[in-house]
Amino acid sequence: IYLDFPSVGATENLMMAAVFAKGETILENTAREPEIFNLVDALRSMGAVIEADGTGVIRIQGVEGLKSSSANIIPDRVEASTYILAGAATNGEVTVANIIPNHIDSLLAKLEEAGALLSVSDTEVTIYPSGRLKSVSLKTLPYPGFPTDMQSQMMALLSLGQGSSVIVENVFENRFQIVDELKRMGANIKVEGHTAVVEGVNRLHGARVRATDLRAGASLVLAALAADGCTEIEEAGHIFR
């Protein structure tokens, strides 16, 4: 099976289906996110026969059954990244512990490019007060590229940066729904197709806004932390997820 797009969900579902299929299943152009290999390790511990070396090709020999086992779930890299950006947005000092920094290399590289002061160890990342960050340009891509799940949060941060930042969304079509909500808080953002140009402003102000999806909800919280005054976020069920 060749995947037209290296979807994480499609890769995971095909892997689990192939575990019980008769004979060998070969998946090509698969997702390479860390979560894929976390699932591979879990399935192997249960008796699945899977060959996956990170090249985008996964070979699975079907088995009759699986045995019970235990597995460790890797730290959520999007959650970790969001907390780091909370420190950046508020010009504070935040340490995020018990994570795998290698999994968020693309985000850390963009933060350093923007002038953020970071300290990175094997299991922790600390962001220090860095003042107003510089503009950067980024494109969302499948792993190890910049994650689409961090694009909205980064947009909120860059709304307070210096100069013009350009964000190109290559993965999800509806990731720019947050733009209108950030504009209500004083952000200056223009969208054309899959590209958003973010002109940094000196400050954001509190407003009544709406969480259009899970990541947008988190992004509006970041913007609200940095904004003057009170912000009310509707449809907070996305945030509670």
PDB file of N, CA, C and O in Angstrom, residues 203-229:
ATOM      1  N   ARG A 203       1.323  45.168  21.213  1.00  0.00           N
ATOM      2  CA  ARG A 203       0.556  44.500  22.257  1.00  0.00           C
ATOM      3  C   ARG A 203      -0.773  44.004  21.708  1.00  0.00           C
ATOM      4  O   ARG A 203      -1.282  44.502  20.707  1.00  0.00           O
ATOM      5  N   LEU A 204      -1.308  43.000  22.373  1.00  0.00           N
ATOM      6  CA  LEU A 204      -2.649  42.507  22.104  1.00  0.00           C
ATOM      7  C   LEU A 204      -3.560  42.956  23.241  1.00  0.00           C
ATOM      8  O   LEU A 204      -3.099  43.240  24.342  1.00  0.00           O
ATOM      9  N   HIS A 205      -4.862  43.013  22.990  1.00  0.00           N
ATOM     10  CA  HIS A 205      -5.802  43.401  24.041  1.00  0.00           C
ATOM     11  C   HIS A 205      -6.859  42.314  24.213  1.00  0.00           C
ATOM     12  O   HIS A 205      -7.160  41.550  23.285  1.00  0.00           O
ATOM     13  N   GLY A 206      -7.408  42.240  25.390  1.00  0.00           N
ATOM     14  CA  GLY A 206      -8.424  41.248  25.688  1.00  0.00           C
ATOM     15  C   GLY A 206      -9.649  41.423  24.812  1.00  0.00           C
ATOM     16  O   GLY A 206     -10.004  42.529  24.416  1.00  0.00           O
ATOM     17  N   ALA A 207     -10.324  40.319  24.497  1.00  0.00           N
ATOM     18  CA  ALA A 207     -11.519  40.360  23.657  1.00  0.00           C
ATOM     19  C   ALA A 207     -12.315  39.081  23.888  1.00  0.00           C
ATOM     20  O   ALA A 207     -11.849  38.153  24.562  1.00  0.00           O
ATOM     21  N   ARG A 208     -13.509  39.044  23.332  1.00  0.00           N
ATOM     22  CA  ARG A 208     -14.320  37.818  23.357  1.00  0.00           C
ATOM     23  C   ARG A 208     -14.031  37.064  22.065  1.00  0.00           C
ATOM     24  O   ARG A 208     -14.295  37.579  20.975  1.00  0.00           O
ATOM     25  N   VAL A 209     -13.486  35.875  22.171  1.00  0.00           N
ATOM     26  CA  VAL A 209     -13.064  35.116  20.998  1.00  0.00           C
ATOM     27  C   VAL A 209     -13.622  33.700  21.075  1.00  0.00           C
ATOM     28  O   VAL A 209     -14.180  33.283  22.092  1.00  0.00           O
ATOM     29  N   ARG A 210     -13.432  32.946  19.998  1.00  0.00           N
ATOM     30  CA  ARG A 210     -14.009  31.607  19.888  1.00  0.00           C
ATOM     31  C   ARG A 210     -12.926  30.605  19.507  1.00  0.00           C
ATOM     32  O   ARG A 210     -12.172  30.830  18.560  1.00  0.00           O
ATOM     33  N   ALA A 211     -12.870  29.508  20.249  1.00  0.00           N
ATOM     34  CA  ALA A 211     -11.929  28.433  19.922  1.00  0.00           C
ATOM     35  C   ALA A 211     -12.531  27.602  18.798  1.00  0.00           C
ATOM     36  O   ALA A 211     -13.519  26.901  18.990  1.00  0.00           O
ATOM     37  N   THR A 212     -11.956  27.703  17.599  1.00  0.00           N
ATOM     38  CA  THR A 212     -12.516  27.007  16.438  1.00  0.00           C
ATOM     39  C   THR A 212     -12.080  25.546  16.373  1.00  0.00           C
ATOM     40  O   THR A 212     -12.720  24.735  15.713  1.00  0.00           O
ATOM     41  N   ASP A 213     -10.982  25.210  17.036  1.00  0.00           N
ATOM     42  CA  ASP A 213     -10.517  23.823  17.079  1.00  0.00           C
ATOM     43  C   ASP A 213      -9.571  23.675  18.252  1.00  0.00           C
ATOM     44  O   ASP A 213      -9.313  24.629  18.989  1.00  0.00           O
ATOM     45  N   LEU A 214      -9.041  22.482  18.419  1.00  0.00           N
ATOM     46  CA  LEU A 214      -8.195  22.168  19.573  1.00  0.00           C
ATOM     47  C   LEU A 214      -6.968  23.072  19.656  1.00  0.00           C
ATOM     48  O   LEU A 214      -6.702  23.703  20.690  1.00  0.00           O
ATOM     49  N   ARG A 215      -6.206  23.168  18.566  1.00  0.00           N
ATOM     50  CA  ARG A 215      -4.965  23.948  18.594  1.00  0.00           C
ATOM     51  C   ARG A 215      -5.248  25.443  18.650  1.00  0.00           C
ATOM     52  O   ARG A 215      -4.522  26.207  19.296  1.00  0.00           O
ATOM     53  N   ALA A 216      -6.326  25.871  17.979  1.00  0.00           N
ATOM     54  CA  ALA A 216      -6.705  27.279  18.046  1.00  0.00           C
ATOM     55  C   ALA A 216      -7.055  27.670  19.477  1.00  0.00           C
ATOM     56  O   ALA A 216      -6.729  28.764  19.939  1.00  0.00           O
ATOM     57  N   GLY A 217      -7.719  26.769  20.194  1.00  0.00           N
ATOM     58  CA  GLY A 217      -8.050  27.041  21.588  1.00  0.00           C
ATOM     59  C   GLY A 217      -6.813  27.269  22.434  1.00  0.00           C
ATOM     60  O   GLY A 217      -6.733  28.226  23.222  1.00  0.00           O
ATOM     61  N   ALA A 218      -5.823  26.399  22.260  1.00  0.00           N
ATOM     62  CA  ALA A 218      -4.572  26.566  22.998  1.00  0.00           C
ATOM     63  C   ALA A 218      -3.882  27.870  22.614  1.00  0.00           C
ATOM     64  O   ALA A 218      -3.330  28.574  23.469  1.00  0.00           O
ATOM     65  N   SER A 219      -3.937  28.217  21.340  1.00  0.00           N
ATOM     66  CA  SER A 219      -3.279  29.425  20.850  1.00  0.00           C
ATOM     67  C   SER A 219      -3.926  30.679  21.422  1.00  0.00           C
ATOM     68  O   SER A 219      -3.246  31.651  21.761  1.00  0.00           O
ATOM     69  N   LEU A 220      -5.252  30.667  21.542  1.00  0.00           N
ATOM     70  CA  LEU A 220      -5.947  31.818  22.108  1.00  0.00           C
ATOM     71  C   LEU A 220      -5.635  31.969  23.591  1.00  0.00           C
ATOM     72  O   LEU A 220      -5.576  33.084  24.109  1.00  0.00           O
ATOM     73  N   VAL A 221      -5.398  30.853  24.274  1.00  0.00           N
ATOM     74  CA  VAL A 221      -4.959  30.941  25.674  1.00  0.00           C
ATOM     75  C   VAL A 221      -3.588  31.616  25.750  1.00  0.00           C
ATOM     76  O   VAL A 221      -3.350  32.483  26.594  1.00  0.00           O
ATOM     77  N   LEU A 222      -2.687  31.244  24.850  1.00  0.00           N
ATOM     78  CA  LEU A 222      -1.357  31.875  24.828  1.00  0.00           C
ATOM     79  C   LEU A 222      -1.490  33.364  24.559  1.00  0.00           C
ATOM     80  O   LEU A 222      -0.852  34.189  25.243  1.00  0.00           O
ATOM     81  N   ALA A 223      -2.306  33.722  23.569  1.00  0.00           N
ATOM     82  CA  ALA A 223      -2.498  35.139  23.251  1.00  0.00           C
ATOM     83  C   ALA A 223      -3.102  35.877  24.436  1.00  0.00           C
ATOM     84  O   ALA A 223      -2.706  37.006  24.758  1.00  0.00           O
ATOM     85  N   ALA A 224      -4.054  35.233  25.114  1.00  0.00           N
ATOM     86  CA  ALA A 224      -4.710  35.863  26.265  1.00  0.00           C
ATOM     87  C   ALA A 224      -3.745  36.079  27.420  1.00  0.00           C
ATOM     88  O   ALA A 224      -3.818  37.085  28.133  1.00  0.00           O
ATOM     89  N   LEU A 225      -2.815  35.127  27.615  1.00  0.00           N
ATOM     90  CA  LEU A 225      -1.817  35.279  28.686  1.00  0.00           C
ATOM     91  C   LEU A 225      -0.960  36.517  28.461  1.00  0.00           C
ATOM     92  O   LEU A 225      -0.551  37.189  29.415  1.00  0.00           O
ATOM     93  N   ALA A 226      -0.691  36.809  27.186  1.00  0.00           N
ATOM     94  CA  ALA A 226       0.198  37.933  26.859  1.00  0.00           C
ATOM     95  C   ALA A 226      -0.557  39.246  26.665  1.00  0.00           C
ATOM     96  O   ALA A 226       0.055  40.315  26.651  1.00  0.00           O
ATOM     97  N   ALA A 227      -1.885  39.175  26.514  1.00  0.00           N
ATOM     98  CA  ALA A 227      -2.660  40.372  26.168  1.00  0.00           C
ATOM     99  C   ALA A 227      -2.958  41.235  27.392  1.00  0.00           C
ATOM    100  O   ALA A 227      -2.954  40.756  28.527  1.00  0.00           O
ATOM    101  N   ASP A 228      -3.232  42.510  27.128  1.00  0.00           N
ATOM    102  CA  ASP A 228      -3.702  43.417  28.179  1.00  0.00           C
ATOM    103  C   ASP A 228      -5.187  43.151  28.424  1.00  0.00           C
ATOM    104  O   ASP A 228      -5.956  42.982  27.480  1.00  0.00           O
ATOM    105  N   GLY A 229      -5.609  43.133  29.679  1.00  0.00           N
ATOM    106  CA  GLY A 229      -7.019  42.999  29.995  1.00  0.00           C
ATOM    107  C   GLY A 229      -7.504  41.564  29.972  1.00  0.00           C
ATOM    108  O   GLY A 229      -6.713  40.617  29.932  1.00  0.00           O
TER     109      GLY A 229
END
